[in-house]
Coordinates of C-alpha atoms in Angstrom, one line a residue:
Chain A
X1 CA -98.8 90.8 98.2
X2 CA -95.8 90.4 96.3
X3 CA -98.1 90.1 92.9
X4 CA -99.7 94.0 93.6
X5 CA -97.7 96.5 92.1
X6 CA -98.4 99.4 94.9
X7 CA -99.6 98.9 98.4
X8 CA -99.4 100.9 101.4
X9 CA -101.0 100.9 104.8
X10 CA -100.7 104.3 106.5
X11 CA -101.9 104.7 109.6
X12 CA -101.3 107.7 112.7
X13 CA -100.4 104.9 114.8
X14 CA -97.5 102.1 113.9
X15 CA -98.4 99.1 115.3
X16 CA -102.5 99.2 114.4
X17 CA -101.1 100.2 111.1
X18 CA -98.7 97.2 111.0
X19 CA -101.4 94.6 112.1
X20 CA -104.1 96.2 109.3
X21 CA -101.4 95.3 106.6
X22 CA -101.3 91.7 107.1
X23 CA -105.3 91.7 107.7
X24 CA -105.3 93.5 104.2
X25 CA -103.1 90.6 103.1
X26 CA -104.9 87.7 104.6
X27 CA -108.5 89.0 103.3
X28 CA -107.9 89.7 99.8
X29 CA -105.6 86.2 99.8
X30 CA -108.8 84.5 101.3
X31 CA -111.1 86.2 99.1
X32 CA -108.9 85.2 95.9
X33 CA -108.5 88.9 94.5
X34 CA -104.7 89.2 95.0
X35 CA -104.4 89.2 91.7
X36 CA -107.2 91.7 90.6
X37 CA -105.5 94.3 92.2
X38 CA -102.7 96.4 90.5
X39 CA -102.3 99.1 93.0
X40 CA -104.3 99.6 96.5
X41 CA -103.9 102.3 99.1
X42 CA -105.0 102.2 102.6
X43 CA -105.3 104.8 105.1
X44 CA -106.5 104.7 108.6
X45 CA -106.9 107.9 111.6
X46 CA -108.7 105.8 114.4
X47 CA -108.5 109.1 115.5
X48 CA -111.0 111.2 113.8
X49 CA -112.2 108.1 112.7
X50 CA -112.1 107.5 109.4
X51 CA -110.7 104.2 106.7
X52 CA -109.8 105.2 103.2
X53 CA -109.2 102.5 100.9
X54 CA -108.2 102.9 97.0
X55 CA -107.1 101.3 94.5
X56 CA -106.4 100.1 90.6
X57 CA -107.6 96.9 89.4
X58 CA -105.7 95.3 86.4
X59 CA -107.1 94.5 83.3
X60 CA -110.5 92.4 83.8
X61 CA -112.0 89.7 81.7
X62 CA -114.0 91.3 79.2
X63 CA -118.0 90.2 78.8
X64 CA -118.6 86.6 78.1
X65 CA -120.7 85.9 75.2
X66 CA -123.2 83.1 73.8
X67 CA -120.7 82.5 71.4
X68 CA -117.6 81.7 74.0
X69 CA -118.9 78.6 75.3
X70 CA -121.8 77.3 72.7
X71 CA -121.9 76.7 69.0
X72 CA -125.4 77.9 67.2
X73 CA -127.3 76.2 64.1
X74 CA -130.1 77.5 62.6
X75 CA -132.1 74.9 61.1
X76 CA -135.4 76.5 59.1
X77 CA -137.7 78.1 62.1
X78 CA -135.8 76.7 64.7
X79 CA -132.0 77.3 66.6
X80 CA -130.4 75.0 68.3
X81 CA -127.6 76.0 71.0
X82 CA -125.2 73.6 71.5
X83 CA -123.3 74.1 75.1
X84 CA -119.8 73.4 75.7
X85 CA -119.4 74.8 78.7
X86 CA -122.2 74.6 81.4
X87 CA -120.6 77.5 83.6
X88 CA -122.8 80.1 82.2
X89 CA -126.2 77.7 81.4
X90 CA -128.4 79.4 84.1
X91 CA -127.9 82.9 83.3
X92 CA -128.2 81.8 79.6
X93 CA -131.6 80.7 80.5
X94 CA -132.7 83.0 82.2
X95 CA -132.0 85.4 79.3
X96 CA -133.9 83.3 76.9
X97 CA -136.6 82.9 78.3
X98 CA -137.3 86.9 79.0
X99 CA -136.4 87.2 75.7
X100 CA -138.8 84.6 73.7
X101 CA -141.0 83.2 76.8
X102 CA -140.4 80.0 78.5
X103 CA -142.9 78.2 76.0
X104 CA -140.2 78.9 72.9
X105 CA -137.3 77.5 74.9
X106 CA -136.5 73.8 75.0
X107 CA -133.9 72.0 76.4
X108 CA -134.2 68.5 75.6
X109 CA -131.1 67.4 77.2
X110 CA -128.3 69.1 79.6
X111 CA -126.0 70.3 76.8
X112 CA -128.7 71.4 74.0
X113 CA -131.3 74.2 74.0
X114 CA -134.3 74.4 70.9
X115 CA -135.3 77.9 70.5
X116 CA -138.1 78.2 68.1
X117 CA -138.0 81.6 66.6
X118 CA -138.9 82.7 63.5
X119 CA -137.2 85.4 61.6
X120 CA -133.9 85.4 63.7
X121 CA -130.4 85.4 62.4
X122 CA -128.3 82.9 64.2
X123 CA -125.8 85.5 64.3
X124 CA -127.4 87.8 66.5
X125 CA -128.5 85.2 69.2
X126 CA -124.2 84.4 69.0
X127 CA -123.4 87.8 70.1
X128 CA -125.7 87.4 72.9
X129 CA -124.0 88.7 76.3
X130 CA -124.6 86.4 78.6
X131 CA -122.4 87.3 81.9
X132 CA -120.3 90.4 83.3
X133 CA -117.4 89.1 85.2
X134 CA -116.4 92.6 85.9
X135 CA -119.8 93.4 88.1
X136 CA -119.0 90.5 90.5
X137 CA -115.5 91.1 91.0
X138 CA -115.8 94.6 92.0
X139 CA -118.7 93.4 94.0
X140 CA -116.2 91.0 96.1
X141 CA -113.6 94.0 95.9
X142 CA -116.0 96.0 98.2
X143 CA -117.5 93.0 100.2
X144 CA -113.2 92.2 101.0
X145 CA -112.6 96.0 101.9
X146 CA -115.3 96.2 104.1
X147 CA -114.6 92.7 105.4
X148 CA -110.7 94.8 106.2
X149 CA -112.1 97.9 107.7
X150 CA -112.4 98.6 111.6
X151 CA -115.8 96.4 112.7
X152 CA -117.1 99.5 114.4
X153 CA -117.3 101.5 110.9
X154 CA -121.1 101.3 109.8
X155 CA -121.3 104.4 107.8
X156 CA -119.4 104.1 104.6
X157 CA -119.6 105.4 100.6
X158 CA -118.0 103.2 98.0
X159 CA -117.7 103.9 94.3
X160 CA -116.0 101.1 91.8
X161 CA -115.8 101.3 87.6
X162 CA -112.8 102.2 84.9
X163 CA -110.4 99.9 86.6
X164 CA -110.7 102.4 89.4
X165 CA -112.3 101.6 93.2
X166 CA -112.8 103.0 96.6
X167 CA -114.0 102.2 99.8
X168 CA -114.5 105.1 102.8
X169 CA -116.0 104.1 106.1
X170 CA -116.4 105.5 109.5
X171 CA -118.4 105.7 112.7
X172 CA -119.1 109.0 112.4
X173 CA -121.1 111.1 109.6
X174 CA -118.5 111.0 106.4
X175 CA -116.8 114.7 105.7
X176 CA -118.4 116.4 102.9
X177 CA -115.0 116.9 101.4
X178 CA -114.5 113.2 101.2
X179 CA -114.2 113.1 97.9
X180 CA -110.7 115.3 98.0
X181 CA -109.6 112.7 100.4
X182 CA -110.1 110.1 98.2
X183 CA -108.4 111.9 95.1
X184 CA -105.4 113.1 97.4
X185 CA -104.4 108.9 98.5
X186 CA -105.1 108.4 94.5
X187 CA -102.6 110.9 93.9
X188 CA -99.9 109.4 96.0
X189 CA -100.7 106.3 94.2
X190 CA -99.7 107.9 90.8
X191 CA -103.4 107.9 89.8
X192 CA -106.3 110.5 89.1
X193 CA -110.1 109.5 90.2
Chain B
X1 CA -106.7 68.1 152.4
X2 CA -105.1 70.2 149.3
X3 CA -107.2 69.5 146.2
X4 CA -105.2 70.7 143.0
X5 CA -106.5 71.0 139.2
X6 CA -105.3 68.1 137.3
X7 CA -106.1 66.8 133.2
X8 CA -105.9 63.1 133.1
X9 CA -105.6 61.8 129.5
X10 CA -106.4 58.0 129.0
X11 CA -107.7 55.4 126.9
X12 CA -111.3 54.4 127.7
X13 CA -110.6 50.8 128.7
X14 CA -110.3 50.2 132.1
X15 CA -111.4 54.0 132.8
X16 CA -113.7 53.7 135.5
X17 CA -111.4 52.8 138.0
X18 CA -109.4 56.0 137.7
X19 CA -112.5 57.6 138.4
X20 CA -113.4 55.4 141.5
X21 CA -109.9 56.1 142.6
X22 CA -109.8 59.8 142.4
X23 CA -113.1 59.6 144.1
X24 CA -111.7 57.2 147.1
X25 CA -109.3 59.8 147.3
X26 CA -111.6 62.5 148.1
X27 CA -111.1 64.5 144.7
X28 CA -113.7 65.2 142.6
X29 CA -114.4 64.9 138.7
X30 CA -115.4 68.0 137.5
X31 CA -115.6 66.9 133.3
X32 CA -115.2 64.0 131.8
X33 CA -115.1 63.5 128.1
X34 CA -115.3 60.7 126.1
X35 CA -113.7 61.1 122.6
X36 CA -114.3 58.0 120.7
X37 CA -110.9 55.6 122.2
X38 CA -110.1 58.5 124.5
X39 CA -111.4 59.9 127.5
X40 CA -110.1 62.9 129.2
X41 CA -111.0 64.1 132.9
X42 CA -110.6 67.7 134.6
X43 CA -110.7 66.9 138.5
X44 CA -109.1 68.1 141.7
X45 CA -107.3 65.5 143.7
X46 CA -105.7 65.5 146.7
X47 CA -101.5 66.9 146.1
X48 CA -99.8 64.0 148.0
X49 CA -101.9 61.3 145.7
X50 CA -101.0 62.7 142.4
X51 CA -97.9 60.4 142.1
X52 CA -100.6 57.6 143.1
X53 CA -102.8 58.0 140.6
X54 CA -99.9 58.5 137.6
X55 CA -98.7 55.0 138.8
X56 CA -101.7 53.2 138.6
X57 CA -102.8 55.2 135.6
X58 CA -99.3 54.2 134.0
X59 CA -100.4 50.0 132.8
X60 CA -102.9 52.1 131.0
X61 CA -101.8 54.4 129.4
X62 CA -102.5 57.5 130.9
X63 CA -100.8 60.4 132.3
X64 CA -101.7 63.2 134.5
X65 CA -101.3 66.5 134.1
X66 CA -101.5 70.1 135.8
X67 CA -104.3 72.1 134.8
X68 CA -104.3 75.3 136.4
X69 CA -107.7 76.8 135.5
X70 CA -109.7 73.6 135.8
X71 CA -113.0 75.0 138.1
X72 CA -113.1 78.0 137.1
X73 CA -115.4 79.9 134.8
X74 CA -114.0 82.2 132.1
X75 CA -116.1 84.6 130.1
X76 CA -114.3 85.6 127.0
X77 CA -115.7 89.1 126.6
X78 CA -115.7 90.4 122.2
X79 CA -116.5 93.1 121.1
X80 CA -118.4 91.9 117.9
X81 CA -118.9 88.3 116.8
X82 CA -120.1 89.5 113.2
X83 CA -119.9 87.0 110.6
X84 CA -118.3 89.2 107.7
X85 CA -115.0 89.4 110.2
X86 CA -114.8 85.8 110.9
X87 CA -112.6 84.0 112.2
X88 CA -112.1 86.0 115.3
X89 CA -109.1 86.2 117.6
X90 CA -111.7 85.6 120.7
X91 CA -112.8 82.1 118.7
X92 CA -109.0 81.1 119.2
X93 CA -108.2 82.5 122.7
X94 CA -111.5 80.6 124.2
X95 CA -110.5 77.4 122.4
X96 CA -107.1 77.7 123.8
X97 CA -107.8 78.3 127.7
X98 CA -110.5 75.5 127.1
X99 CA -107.5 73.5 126.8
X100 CA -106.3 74.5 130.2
X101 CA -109.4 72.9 132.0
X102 CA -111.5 76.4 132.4
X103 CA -114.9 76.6 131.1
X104 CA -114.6 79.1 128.6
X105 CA -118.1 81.1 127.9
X106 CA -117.8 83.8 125.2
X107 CA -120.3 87.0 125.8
X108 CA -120.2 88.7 122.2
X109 CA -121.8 92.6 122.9
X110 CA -124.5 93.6 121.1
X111 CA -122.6 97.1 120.3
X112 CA -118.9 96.6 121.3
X113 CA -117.4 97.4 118.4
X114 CA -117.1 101.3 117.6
X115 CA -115.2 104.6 119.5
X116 CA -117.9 106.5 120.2
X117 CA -120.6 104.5 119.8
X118 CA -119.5 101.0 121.9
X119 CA -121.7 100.3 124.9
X120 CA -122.6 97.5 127.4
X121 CA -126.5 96.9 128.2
X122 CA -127.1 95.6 131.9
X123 CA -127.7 91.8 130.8
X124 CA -123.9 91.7 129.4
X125 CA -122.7 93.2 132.3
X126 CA -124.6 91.0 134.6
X127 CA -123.7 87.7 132.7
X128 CA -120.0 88.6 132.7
X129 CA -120.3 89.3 136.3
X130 CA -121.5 85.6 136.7
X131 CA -118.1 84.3 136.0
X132 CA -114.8 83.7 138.1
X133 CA -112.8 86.3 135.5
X134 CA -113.6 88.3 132.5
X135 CA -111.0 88.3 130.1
X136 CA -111.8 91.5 127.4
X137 CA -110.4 91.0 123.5
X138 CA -110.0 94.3 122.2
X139 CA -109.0 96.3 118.7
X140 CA -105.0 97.0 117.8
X141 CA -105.7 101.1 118.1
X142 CA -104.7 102.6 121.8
X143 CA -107.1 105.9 120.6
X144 CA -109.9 103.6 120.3
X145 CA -109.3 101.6 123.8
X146 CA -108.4 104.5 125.7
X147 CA -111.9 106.0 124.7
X148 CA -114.2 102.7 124.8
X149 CA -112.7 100.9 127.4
X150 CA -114.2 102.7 130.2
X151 CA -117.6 102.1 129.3
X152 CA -117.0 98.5 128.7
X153 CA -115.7 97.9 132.3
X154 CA -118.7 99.9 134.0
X155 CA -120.1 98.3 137.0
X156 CA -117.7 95.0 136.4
X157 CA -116.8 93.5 139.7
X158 CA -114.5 90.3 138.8
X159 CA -111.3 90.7 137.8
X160 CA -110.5 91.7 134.3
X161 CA -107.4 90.5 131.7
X162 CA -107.5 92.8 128.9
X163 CA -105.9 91.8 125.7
X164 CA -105.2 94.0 123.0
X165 CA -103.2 94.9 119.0
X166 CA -100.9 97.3 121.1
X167 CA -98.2 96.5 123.5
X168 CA -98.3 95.6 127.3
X169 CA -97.1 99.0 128.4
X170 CA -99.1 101.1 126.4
X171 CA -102.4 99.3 127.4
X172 CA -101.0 99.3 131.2
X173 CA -100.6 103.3 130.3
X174 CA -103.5 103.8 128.8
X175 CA -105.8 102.3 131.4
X176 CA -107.0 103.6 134.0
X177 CA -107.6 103.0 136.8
X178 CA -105.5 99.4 136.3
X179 CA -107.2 96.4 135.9
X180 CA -105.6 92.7 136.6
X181 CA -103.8 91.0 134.0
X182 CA -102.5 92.6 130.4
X183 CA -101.7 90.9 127.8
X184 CA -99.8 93.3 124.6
X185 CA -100.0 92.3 121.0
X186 CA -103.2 90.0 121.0
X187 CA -105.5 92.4 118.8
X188 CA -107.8 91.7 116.1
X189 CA -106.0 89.3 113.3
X190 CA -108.3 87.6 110.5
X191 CA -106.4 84.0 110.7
X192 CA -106.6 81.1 113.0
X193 CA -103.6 81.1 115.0
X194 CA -101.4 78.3 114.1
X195 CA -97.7 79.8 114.3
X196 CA -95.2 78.8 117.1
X197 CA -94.7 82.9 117.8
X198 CA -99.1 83.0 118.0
X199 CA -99.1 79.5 120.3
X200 CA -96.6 81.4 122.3
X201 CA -98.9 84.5 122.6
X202 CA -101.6 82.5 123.2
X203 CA -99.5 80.9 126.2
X204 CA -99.3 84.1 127.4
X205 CA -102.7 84.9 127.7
X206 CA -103.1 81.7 130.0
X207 CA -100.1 82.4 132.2
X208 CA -101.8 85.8 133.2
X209 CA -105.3 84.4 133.3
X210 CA -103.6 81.9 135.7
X211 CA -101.7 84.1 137.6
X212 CA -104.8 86.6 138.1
X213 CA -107.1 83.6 139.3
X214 CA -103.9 82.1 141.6
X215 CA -104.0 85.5 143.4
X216 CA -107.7 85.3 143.7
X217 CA -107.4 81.8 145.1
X218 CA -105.5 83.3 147.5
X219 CA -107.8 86.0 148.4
X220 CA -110.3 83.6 148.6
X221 CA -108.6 81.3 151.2
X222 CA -108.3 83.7 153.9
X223 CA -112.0 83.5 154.4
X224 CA -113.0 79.9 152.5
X225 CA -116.7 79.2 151.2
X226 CA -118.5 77.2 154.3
X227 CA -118.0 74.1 151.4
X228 CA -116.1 73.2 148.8
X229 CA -117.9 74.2 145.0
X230 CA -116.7 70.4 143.9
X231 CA -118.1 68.7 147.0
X232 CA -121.7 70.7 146.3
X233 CA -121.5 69.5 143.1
X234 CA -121.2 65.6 144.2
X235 CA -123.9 66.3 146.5
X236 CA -126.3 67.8 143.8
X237 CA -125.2 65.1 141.3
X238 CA -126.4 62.3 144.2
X239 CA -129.5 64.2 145.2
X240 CA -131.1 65.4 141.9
X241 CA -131.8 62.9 139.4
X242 CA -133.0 65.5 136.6
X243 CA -129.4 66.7 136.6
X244 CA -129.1 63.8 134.5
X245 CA -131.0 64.4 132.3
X246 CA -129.6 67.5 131.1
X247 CA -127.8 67.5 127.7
X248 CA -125.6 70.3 128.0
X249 CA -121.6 69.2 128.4
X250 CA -121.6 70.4 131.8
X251 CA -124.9 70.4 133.5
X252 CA -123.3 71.7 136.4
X253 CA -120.4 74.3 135.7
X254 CA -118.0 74.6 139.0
X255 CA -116.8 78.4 139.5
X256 CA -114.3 79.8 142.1
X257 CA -117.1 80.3 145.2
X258 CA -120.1 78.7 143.2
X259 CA -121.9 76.7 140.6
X260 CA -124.0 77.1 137.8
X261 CA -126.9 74.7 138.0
X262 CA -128.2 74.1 134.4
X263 CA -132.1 73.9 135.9
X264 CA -134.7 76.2 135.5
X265 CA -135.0 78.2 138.3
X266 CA -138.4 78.3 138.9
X267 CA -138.9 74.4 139.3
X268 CA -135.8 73.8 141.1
X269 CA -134.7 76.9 143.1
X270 CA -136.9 75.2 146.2
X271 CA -135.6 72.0 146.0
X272 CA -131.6 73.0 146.1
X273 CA -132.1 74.8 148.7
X274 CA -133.7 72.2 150.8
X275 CA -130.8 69.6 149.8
X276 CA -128.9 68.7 152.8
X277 CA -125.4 68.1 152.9
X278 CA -124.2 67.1 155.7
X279 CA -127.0 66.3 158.9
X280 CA -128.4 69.3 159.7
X281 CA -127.2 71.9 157.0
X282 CA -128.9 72.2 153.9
X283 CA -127.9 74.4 150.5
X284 CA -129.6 77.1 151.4
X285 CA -128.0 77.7 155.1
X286 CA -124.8 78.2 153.5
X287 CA -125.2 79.8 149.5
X288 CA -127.3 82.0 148.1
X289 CA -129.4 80.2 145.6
X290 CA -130.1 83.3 142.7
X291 CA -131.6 83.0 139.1
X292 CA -128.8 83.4 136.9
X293 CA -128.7 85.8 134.0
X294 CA -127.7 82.9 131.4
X295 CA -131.0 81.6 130.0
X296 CA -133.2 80.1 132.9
X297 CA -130.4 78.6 135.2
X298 CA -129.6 78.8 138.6
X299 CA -126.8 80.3 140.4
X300 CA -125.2 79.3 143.7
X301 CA -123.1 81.5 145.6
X302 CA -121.2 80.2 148.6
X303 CA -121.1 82.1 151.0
X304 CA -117.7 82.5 153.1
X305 CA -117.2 81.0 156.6
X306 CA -116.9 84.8 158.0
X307 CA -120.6 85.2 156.8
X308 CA -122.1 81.4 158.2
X309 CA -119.6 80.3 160.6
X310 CA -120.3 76.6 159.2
X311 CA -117.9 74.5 157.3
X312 CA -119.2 71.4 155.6

């Protein structure tokens, strides 16, 4: 964990607060997102019972566009997509097609696409976004905090977006102030929700 | 004669006259496993031949080896076996008494994990109490075992080894009344164990296991079953040929005082109990013959000589 800037474990008692550090560690090693996380605060009372977990993210990949991965001609009524990189095909078709139907879209081979549409400037289809990287990593951000959190915790809130994230979960109905708990362990982070 | 719990470890030529040895000899096999060149077998042979059997097992290769918990019948009790918290500790600790000779069942509850909100329905509880020793895997918070812990022991009569994230003396402090065996600093950890200071842990859990079921041996020989669990086994193995037929790696498991008969009950509850095993006594003089909790098996219980006053 040497890559994240802040991280903390505090728990009421020292030895479950010791082991939940290195499960921390393990799970976001395992689940690749070490280096996603800037800062990321933990805090457990088995007594009450309740897990807080908060955190930064660093700076995220922006959105991937048409543009980052295929080169676009448009030859009289009809575009052709050349692909470079096939990472990002399927959600590319899929966009097409809900776009100008599946009859419009051709793809005579693996790398090239045919989209016959009339009236459309090749620069527009480049600006195209075609995937959110940011979505799916906050997505496995949650799925790893819960993964951390006490088995036993079934009733839980989570929030994620501007770089920001949070995880609460406990057996018991949340407080209704939760959302002063959560801005206090940002606070000892240096942060503000 | 003084049967002990032995691993022999050999190649798989020449093999079967091990096995017709320790059989001579009056032991029993209890497992054997064939691993493609390698075949290893969990028996209980007579003390004084052990040193006979690792000479003639020497031109080939093999060795013997004392394995405490070989006939018995461990159920390693979890409090969850959810996939999203994979790999368990429990997956580890099962694998590793497995190594010891016991058969190692793992009864994951329904609702075991939690404070509040862990409980034990009457089919866990009954299937735990099926087995020679329940050894319980908890969390690493004391708050959350000192409160759960008492419902998760309700109406469990075997002995109990309970591992947990906090240390010896605080579990021993925090639970009450005392059960068996502790075992400190064995909590919930999200990696397989593979470092010396883990194996080492891990060793631990084994020594108490073993030194929980040695004093239950002990209890158990002041008043014996009327017949040894091994020798009903050879007898059932002789007299039933559908035992054969069953694919599971132990179609009959051998426990402390009893066996598991992987049979349905229905079909073949009658015919154990008619079995005779020596002229004159059959199964069902001497064990109760009860259908066990665990799918549609059967259950033997041997009775103790105080109860039958017949030893076979």
């Amino acid at each position: 964990m040497e890559q994240v800037e802040y991280f903390e474990v505090e728990c009421t008692e020292e030895t479950g607060g010791a082991y939940y550090r290195r499960i921390a560690d393990v799970v976001l090693l395992d689940h690749n997102l070490i280096r996603v996380i800037k800062k990321l605060h933990i805090s457990i009372d088995p007594g009450v019972p309740i897990f807080i977990a908060v955190g930064v993210t660093r700076k995220l990949p922006g959105v991937v566009r048409l543009r980052d991965f295929a080169e676009v001609n448009a030859t009289g009524q009809k575009i052709i997509i050349s692909i470079g990189d096939e990472t990002h095909l399927a959600p590319l078709l899929q966009i097409l097609w809900e776009r100008y139907g599946k009859e419009s879209v051709e793809q005579p081979d693996r790398f090239t696409i045919v989209l016959s549409a009339e009236g459309q400037e090749s620069g527009d289809i480049e600006d195209l976004p075609v995937f959110d990287p940011t979505e799916s990593i906050y997505k496995d951000l949650i799925y790893a905090l819960m993964v951390i959190q006490p088995e036993g915790f079934k009733v839980r809130r989570q929030w994620y977006g501007k770089e920001k994230f949070y995880l609460v979960a406990s057996e018991d109905t949340l407080p209704e102030n939760i959302e002063d708990l959560v801005r206090e362990k940002f606070a000892l982070m240096g942060e503000r929700l | 004669m003084n049967l002990v719990p032995v691993t022999y470890k050999g190649g798989i030529y020449r093999h079967d006259e091990i096995i017709d040895l320790i059989d001579d000899l009056g032991g029993y096999i209890i497992q054997k496993h064939v691993l493609a060149q390698e075949v290893v077998l969990q028996a209980l042979v007579p003390k004084e031949d052990i040193g006979l059997i690792a000479a003639i097992a020497k031109p080939l290769t093999g060795e013997i080896t004392p394995s405490p918990l070989v006939g018995t019948e461990i159920a390693v009790v979890t409090m969850s076996l959810e996939i999203h918290h994979l790999p368990h500790a429990s997956c580890d600790v099962a694998e590793y008494i497995r190594r010891f000779g016991a058969k190692t069942n793992m009864v994951g509850l329904a609702r075991g994990f939690g404070k509040r909100i862990a409980q034990m329905n009457d089919e866990e509880r009954d299937v735990i109490n099926e087995h020679d020793l329940a050894v319980y895997l908890l969390g690493d918070f004391e708050t959350c075992i000192q409160q759960k812990f008492p419902v998760l022991r309700r109406g469990i009569e075997i002995p109990m080894v309970v591992c947990g994230g906090p240390s010896r003396e605080t579990l021993q402090r925090i639970i009450d009344p005392p059960v068996d065996g502790y075992v400190g600093n064995v909590g919930r950890f999200m990696h397989r164990t593979k470092e010396s200071e883990e194996l080492t842990k891990l060793d631990e859990v084994v020594e108490e296991i073993t030194r929980v079921l040695d004093r239950k041996r002990e209890e158990i020989a002041k008043d014996p079953p009327s017949v040894s669990p091994a020798r009903l086994m050879d007898v059932i193995n002789e007299q039933v040929d559908e035992i054969h037929e069953v694919f599971s790696p132990t179609p009959i498991t051998v426990q402390m005082t009893g066996l598991r008969v992987k049979l349905p009950y229905d079909t073949f509850a009658r015919v154990l109990r008619d079995i005779p095993i020596e002229e004159g006594v059959t199964i069902g003089e001497i064990a109760d013959i009860v259908p066990s909790r665990m799918r549609d098996y059967i259950l033997i219980r041997i009775r103790p000589f105080s109860e039958t006053n017949i030893m076979v």
